[in-house]
Amino acid sequence: MAETKKRHWFKTIKKILLWLFVAQFVYIIILRWVNPPFTVTQLVSLVKGQGLKRDYVSYNEMSANAKLAVMAGEDQLFPDHNGFDIKSIKLAMKYNKKHPNKIRGASTISQQVAKNVFLWQGGGFFRKGLEVYFTFMIETFWSKERILQMYLNVAEMGEGIYGIQAASKAYFNKDAINLTRGEAAQIAAALPNPVRFTVKPVSRFVAFRSANILRQMANLEPDPDVQQLIK
């Protein structure tokens, strides 16, 4: 009798896991065209009382300056890699061994989308493992344009502010399509910690980093693969 119950529970668990796998796969495919109704990070923001300012916009409603700025600031190899920047990961691991109190990340835009859309903030091997899986999946089934669009729509860009359109309205009182190079660079400069590093008023970190991002934007812009993404 006990053995029969074990087999029953084993089959039930297998069915549940199978349905969960199918459901997440279908969800990934749907999000190739449809924006997520919410993310875990956005829900946490609401629960904490930080509010939720969010307004999804299409790829064509995003300034080329915004697309270029986040690549310059967050992931300069985005057009070319398959979701992972192995060189940067190795450098970060080497740095973190020498500076355990100053952890440096090496997440690509694709990895950040995987985390922001499907997972939760924080670390841990389990979450990192899931991040690798979802990064592989979106790189396989989405286009680079869709990944960049999703990043610019769901990334936290201030306390309770998510996406480039909400950030543009909050900081510069304009639509994302009209962002100047300097404005886009300031928003991109805050991305490592948009609650701590403020765009309005401009923090010292954002002022310093945005100047560097502007220089990197000028270096990246002529690249044909970058041009294909920002047009």
Short mmCIF file of C-alpha atoms in Angstrom, two decimals:
data_model
loop_
_atom_site.label_atom_id
_atom_site.label_comp_id
_atom_site.label_asym_id
_atom_site.label_seq_id
_atom_site.Cartn_x
_atom_site.Cartn_y
_atom_site.Cartn_z
CA MET A 1 0.00 0.00 0.00
CA ALA A 2 2.79 2.40 0.96
CA GLU A 3 4.63 1.59 -2.26
CA THR A 4 1.50 2.32 -4.29
CA LYS A 5 1.16 5.74 -2.61
CA LYS A 6 4.80 6.53 -3.36
CA ARG A 7 4.32 5.71 -7.05
CA HIS A 8 1.16 7.83 -7.11
CA TRP A 9 2.93 10.84 -5.60
CA PHE A 10 5.90 10.37 -7.89
CA LYS A 11 3.66 10.39 -10.96
CA THR A 12 1.78 13.45 -9.65
CA ILE A 13 5.01 15.37 -9.08
CA LYS A 14 6.23 14.42 -12.56
CA LYS A 15 3.00 15.73 -14.08
CA ILE A 16 3.23 18.97 -12.11
CA LEU A 17 6.84 19.53 -13.17
CA LEU A 18 5.97 18.75 -16.79
CA TRP A 19 3.10 21.26 -16.76
CA LEU A 20 5.31 23.88 -15.14
CA PHE A 21 7.93 23.36 -17.82
CA VAL A 22 5.35 23.64 -20.60
CA ALA A 23 3.79 26.72 -18.97
CA GLN A 24 7.07 28.61 -18.65
CA PHE A 25 8.02 27.70 -22.22
CA VAL A 26 4.69 28.99 -23.54
CA TYR A 27 5.09 32.16 -21.44
CA ILE A 28 8.54 32.78 -22.95
CA ILE A 29 7.11 32.45 -26.46
CA ILE A 30 4.14 34.72 -25.68
CA LEU A 31 6.46 37.41 -24.31
CA ARG A 32 8.20 37.52 -27.65
CA TRP A 33 5.26 39.73 -28.70
CA VAL A 34 3.33 40.57 -25.51
CA ASN A 35 4.61 42.61 -22.57
CA PRO A 36 4.57 40.95 -19.12
CA PRO A 37 1.55 41.95 -16.99
CA PHE A 38 3.88 42.33 -14.00
CA THR A 39 7.25 41.24 -12.64
CA VAL A 40 8.25 40.05 -9.18
CA THR A 41 10.34 43.19 -8.68
CA GLN A 42 7.41 45.43 -9.55
CA LEU A 43 5.15 43.57 -7.12
CA VAL A 44 7.75 43.95 -4.37
CA SER A 45 7.92 47.66 -5.12
CA LEU A 46 4.16 47.93 -4.62
CA VAL A 47 4.20 45.92 -1.40
CA LYS A 48 7.00 48.08 0.03
CA GLY A 49 4.96 51.20 -0.71
CA GLN A 50 7.40 52.52 -3.31
CA GLY A 51 4.67 52.77 -5.92
CA LEU A 52 4.76 51.63 -9.51
CA LYS A 53 5.27 54.04 -12.39
CA ARG A 54 5.36 52.03 -15.59
CA ASP A 55 4.36 52.62 -19.18
CA TYR A 56 5.39 50.09 -21.80
CA VAL A 57 6.26 51.57 -25.18
CA SER A 58 7.12 50.03 -28.54
CA TYR A 59 10.66 49.80 -29.87
CA ASN A 60 10.01 52.66 -32.28
CA GLU A 61 8.85 54.85 -29.39
CA MET A 62 12.24 54.61 -27.72
CA SER A 63 14.95 57.11 -28.55
CA ALA A 64 17.96 55.74 -30.38
CA ASN A 65 19.93 57.62 -27.72
CA ALA A 66 18.36 55.48 -24.97
CA LYS A 67 19.19 52.23 -26.79
CA LEU A 68 22.76 53.35 -27.39
CA ALA A 69 23.21 54.65 -23.83
CA VAL A 70 22.24 51.41 -22.08
CA MET A 71 24.49 49.38 -24.37
CA ALA A 72 27.35 51.81 -23.72
CA GLY A 73 26.79 51.68 -19.99
CA GLU A 74 25.69 48.11 -19.36
CA ASP A 75 26.73 45.79 -22.17
CA GLN A 76 28.89 47.00 -25.05
CA LEU A 77 29.07 43.55 -26.64
CA PHE A 78 25.29 43.08 -26.60
CA PRO A 79 24.89 42.90 -30.42
CA ASP A 80 27.53 40.19 -30.70
CA HIS A 81 27.32 37.80 -27.75
CA ASN A 82 24.91 34.91 -27.19
CA GLY A 83 23.70 36.19 -23.83
CA PHE A 84 26.90 35.80 -21.84
CA ASP A 85 30.07 37.88 -21.85
CA ILE A 86 32.55 35.18 -20.82
CA LYS A 87 35.54 37.53 -20.75
CA SER A 88 33.80 39.96 -18.39
CA ILE A 89 32.58 37.10 -16.19
CA LYS A 90 36.15 35.81 -15.79
CA LEU A 91 37.45 39.30 -15.00
CA ALA A 92 34.67 39.84 -12.44
CA MET A 93 35.40 36.50 -10.76
CA LYS A 94 39.08 37.39 -10.56
CA TYR A 95 38.30 40.82 -9.12
CA ASN A 96 35.81 39.44 -6.58
CA LYS A 97 38.38 36.99 -5.23
CA LYS A 98 40.75 39.86 -4.52
CA HIS A 99 38.02 42.22 -3.26
CA PRO A 100 35.40 40.12 -1.43
CA ASN A 101 33.81 43.24 0.09
CA LYS A 102 33.38 44.97 -3.28
CA ILE A 103 31.55 42.49 -5.47
CA ARG A 104 31.58 43.34 -9.19
CA GLY A 105 28.94 41.92 -11.50
CA ALA A 106 29.24 40.99 -15.17
CA SER A 107 25.62 40.54 -16.18
CA THR A 108 24.74 41.24 -19.78
CA ILE A 109 21.55 43.01 -20.83
CA SER A 110 20.14 39.57 -21.71
CA GLN A 111 20.89 38.23 -18.22
CA GLN A 112 19.31 41.29 -16.64
CA VAL A 113 16.17 40.79 -18.72
CA ALA A 114 16.02 37.14 -17.64
CA LYS A 115 16.26 38.22 -14.00
CA ASN A 116 13.92 41.21 -14.25
CA VAL A 117 11.16 39.49 -16.22
CA PHE A 118 11.14 35.91 -14.94
CA LEU A 119 12.89 35.90 -11.57
CA TRP A 120 13.57 37.97 -8.47
CA GLN A 121 16.39 40.21 -7.27
CA GLY A 122 19.21 38.81 -5.17
CA GLY A 123 21.80 36.10 -5.53
CA GLY A 124 22.19 32.45 -4.74
CA PHE A 125 23.21 29.53 -6.94
CA PHE A 126 19.63 28.41 -7.56
CA ARG A 127 18.51 31.79 -8.85
CA LYS A 128 21.70 32.16 -10.87
CA GLY A 129 21.07 28.77 -12.43
CA LEU A 130 17.57 29.81 -13.44
CA GLU A 131 18.98 33.06 -14.81
CA VAL A 132 21.33 31.11 -17.08
CA TYR A 133 18.43 29.00 -18.33
CA PHE A 134 16.12 31.96 -19.07
CA THR A 135 18.97 33.89 -20.68
CA PHE A 136 19.60 30.98 -23.04
CA MET A 137 15.88 30.74 -23.83
CA ILE A 138 15.32 34.40 -24.67
CA GLU A 139 18.50 34.52 -26.74
CA THR A 140 17.16 31.50 -28.63
CA PHE A 141 13.55 32.56 -29.15
CA TRP A 142 13.62 36.36 -29.05
CA SER A 143 15.40 38.82 -31.31
CA LYS A 144 18.07 41.18 -30.01
CA GLU A 145 15.65 44.05 -30.63
CA ARG A 146 13.01 42.38 -28.45
CA ILE A 147 15.51 41.75 -25.64
CA LEU A 148 16.65 45.38 -25.72
CA GLN A 149 13.06 46.61 -25.86
CA MET A 150 12.11 44.46 -22.88
CA TYR A 151 15.11 45.70 -20.94
CA LEU A 152 14.20 49.32 -21.56
CA ASN A 153 10.59 48.64 -20.56
CA VAL A 154 11.09 46.70 -17.31
CA ALA A 155 14.41 47.84 -15.82
CA GLU A 156 14.15 49.76 -12.55
CA MET A 157 15.22 53.35 -13.24
CA GLY A 158 14.39 54.96 -9.91
CA GLU A 159 12.37 54.22 -6.80
CA GLY A 160 9.10 52.81 -8.08
CA ILE A 161 10.01 53.85 -11.65
CA TYR A 162 10.22 51.10 -14.26
CA GLY A 163 11.08 51.53 -17.91
CA ILE A 164 12.44 54.29 -20.09
CA GLN A 165 9.09 55.97 -20.72
CA ALA A 166 8.27 56.35 -17.02
CA ALA A 167 11.82 57.55 -16.34
CA SER A 168 11.68 60.08 -19.17
CA LYS A 169 8.42 61.49 -17.84
CA ALA A 170 9.58 61.54 -14.22
CA TYR A 171 12.98 63.15 -14.81
CA PHE A 172 12.61 65.23 -17.97
CA ASN A 173 8.85 65.58 -18.51
CA LYS A 174 9.04 64.19 -22.03
CA ASP A 175 8.41 60.96 -23.94
CA ALA A 176 11.21 58.41 -24.32
CA ILE A 177 11.39 59.05 -28.07
CA ASN A 178 12.56 62.61 -27.39
CA LEU A 179 15.44 61.90 -24.99
CA THR A 180 18.67 63.68 -25.80
CA ARG A 181 22.04 61.94 -25.62
CA GLY A 182 22.84 63.60 -22.31
CA GLU A 183 19.48 62.70 -20.75
CA ALA A 184 19.70 59.09 -21.92
CA ALA A 185 23.25 58.85 -20.56
CA GLN A 186 22.10 60.10 -17.14
CA ILE A 187 19.35 57.48 -16.93
CA ALA A 188 21.78 54.75 -18.04
CA ALA A 189 24.36 55.95 -15.51
CA ALA A 190 21.97 55.30 -12.62
CA LEU A 191 21.17 51.70 -13.61
CA PRO A 192 23.66 49.93 -11.31
CA ASN A 193 21.59 51.19 -8.36
CA PRO A 194 18.83 53.57 -9.49
CA VAL A 195 17.47 54.12 -5.99
CA ARG A 196 20.82 55.13 -4.53
CA PHE A 197 22.21 56.94 -7.61
CA THR A 198 19.59 59.53 -8.44
CA VAL A 199 18.97 61.24 -11.76
CA LYS A 200 16.90 64.03 -10.24
CA PRO A 201 18.62 65.60 -8.42
CA VAL A 202 21.72 64.43 -10.25
CA SER A 203 23.99 62.51 -7.89
CA ARG A 204 27.77 62.85 -8.14
CA PHE A 205 27.97 59.24 -9.33
CA VAL A 206 25.48 59.83 -12.16
CA ALA A 207 27.19 63.06 -13.21
CA PHE A 208 30.58 61.34 -13.39
CA ARG A 209 29.40 58.09 -15.00
CA SER A 210 27.12 59.77 -17.56
CA ALA A 211 30.10 61.69 -18.94
CA ASN A 212 31.94 58.40 -19.45
CA ILE A 213 28.86 56.83 -21.04
CA LEU A 214 28.64 59.70 -23.51
CA ARG A 215 32.22 58.98 -24.59
CA GLN A 216 31.44 55.28 -24.93
CA MET A 217 28.31 56.10 -26.97
CA ALA A 218 30.47 58.01 -29.45
CA ASN A 219 32.83 55.03 -29.71
CA LEU A 220 30.05 52.47 -30.18
CA GLU A 221 27.77 54.37 -32.53
CA PRO A 222 29.66 53.75 -35.82
CA ASP A 223 29.56 49.96 -35.34
CA PRO A 224 27.27 48.44 -38.02
CA ASP A 225 25.70 45.95 -35.58
CA VAL A 226 24.96 48.74 -33.12
CA GLN A 227 23.50 50.87 -35.90
CA GLN A 228 21.20 48.01 -36.84
CA LEU A 229 19.85 47.91 -33.27
CA ILE A 230 19.38 51.62 -32.62
CA LYS A 231 17.79 52.65 -35.92
#
